[in-house]
XYZ file of C-alpha atoms in Angstrom:
113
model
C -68.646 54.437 -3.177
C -69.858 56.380 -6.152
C -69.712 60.006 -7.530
C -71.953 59.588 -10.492
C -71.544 63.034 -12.618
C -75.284 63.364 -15.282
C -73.459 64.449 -18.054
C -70.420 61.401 -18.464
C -69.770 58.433 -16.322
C -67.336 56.439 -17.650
C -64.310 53.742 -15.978
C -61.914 56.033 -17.077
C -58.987 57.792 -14.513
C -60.182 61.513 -14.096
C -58.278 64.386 -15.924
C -56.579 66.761 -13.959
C -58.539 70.035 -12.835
C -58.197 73.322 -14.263
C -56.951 76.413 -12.112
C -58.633 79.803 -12.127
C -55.888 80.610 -14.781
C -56.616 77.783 -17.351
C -53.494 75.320 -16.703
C -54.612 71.875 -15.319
C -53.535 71.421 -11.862
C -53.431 67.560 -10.508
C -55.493 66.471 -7.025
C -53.202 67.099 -4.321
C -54.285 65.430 -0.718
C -51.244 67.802 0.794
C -53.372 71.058 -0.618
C -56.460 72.709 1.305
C -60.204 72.031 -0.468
C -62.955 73.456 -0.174
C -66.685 72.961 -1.836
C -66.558 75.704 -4.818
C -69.273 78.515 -3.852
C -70.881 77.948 -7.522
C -72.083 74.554 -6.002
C -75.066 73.824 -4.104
C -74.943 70.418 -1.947
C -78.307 68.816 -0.776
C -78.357 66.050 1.968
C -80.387 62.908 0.230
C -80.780 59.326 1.887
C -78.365 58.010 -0.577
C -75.942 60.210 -0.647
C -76.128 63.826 -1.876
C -76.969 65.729 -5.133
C -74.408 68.128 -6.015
C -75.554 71.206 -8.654
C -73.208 73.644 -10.203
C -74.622 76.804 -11.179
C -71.759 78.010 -13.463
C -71.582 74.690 -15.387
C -74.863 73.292 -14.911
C -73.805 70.047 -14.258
C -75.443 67.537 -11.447
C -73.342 65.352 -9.966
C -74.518 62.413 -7.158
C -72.906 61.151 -3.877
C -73.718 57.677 -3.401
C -72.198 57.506 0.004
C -72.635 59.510 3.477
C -68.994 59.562 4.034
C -67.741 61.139 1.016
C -70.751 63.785 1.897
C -69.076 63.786 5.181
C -65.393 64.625 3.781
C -66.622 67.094 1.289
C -68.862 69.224 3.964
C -65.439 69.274 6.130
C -62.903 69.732 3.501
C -63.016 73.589 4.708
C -62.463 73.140 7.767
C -59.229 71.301 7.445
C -55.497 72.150 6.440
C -55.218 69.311 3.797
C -57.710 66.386 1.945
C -55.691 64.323 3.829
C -56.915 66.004 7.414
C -60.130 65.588 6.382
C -60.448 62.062 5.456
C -58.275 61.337 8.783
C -61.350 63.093 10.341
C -63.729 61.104 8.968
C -61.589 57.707 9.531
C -60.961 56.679 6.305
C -58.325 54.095 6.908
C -55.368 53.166 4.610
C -56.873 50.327 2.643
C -59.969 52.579 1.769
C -58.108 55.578 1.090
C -57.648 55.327 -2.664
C -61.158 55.009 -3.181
C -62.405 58.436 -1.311
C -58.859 59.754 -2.878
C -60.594 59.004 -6.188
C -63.829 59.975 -5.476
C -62.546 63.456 -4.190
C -60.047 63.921 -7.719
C -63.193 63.531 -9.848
C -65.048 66.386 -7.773
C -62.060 68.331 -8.207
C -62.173 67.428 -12.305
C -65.783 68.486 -12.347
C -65.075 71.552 -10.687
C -67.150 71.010 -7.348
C -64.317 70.911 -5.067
C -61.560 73.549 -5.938
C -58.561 74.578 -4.331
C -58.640 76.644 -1.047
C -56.268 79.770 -1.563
């Protein structure tokens, strides 16, 4: 599974995400997600391209689940709900876990108040 971002890919852990108020806040599976409303998501046969309007920054999905879990992330309680929606079992989990904390660094995904 890949989220490729345009601007830096790199093997690196992600940073933590900012809040609305500047402090970083870490990826919490417990916490509610949602796609942020500055993004645009378009359905590609690879995957999906992600566009942020604010930042300007592109961003790829290189697999149809993590499209999956990020088109549902609103209509669940937690990131954890929503990958047990979309069956990601145990031994997978750290990779979609990953995938979804460098959406939230990128400011794609953001917290749903």
């Amino acid at each position: 599974m890949t989220v490729t971002d345009s601007d830096t890919v790199t093997g690196r852990a992600p940073a933590s995400p900012s809040s609305p108020s500047g402090r970083a806040t870490a990826f919490d599976t417990d916490r509610a997600w949602v796609l942020n409303s500055s993004v645009a998501l378009r359905p590609e046969p690879f995957g999906a391209l992600l566009y942020h309007f604010g930042t300007r920054k592109l961003s790829f999905l290189k697999n149809l689940t993590v499209v999956e879990v990020v088109q549902s992330l609103g209509d669940h309680a937690s990131a954890d709900d929503a990958l047990a929606a979309a069956g990601i079992g145990d031994a997978d989990r750290h990779l979609y876990v990953s995938a979804l904390s460098a959406l939230a660094v990128s400011g794609m995904i953001v917290p749903n108040s």
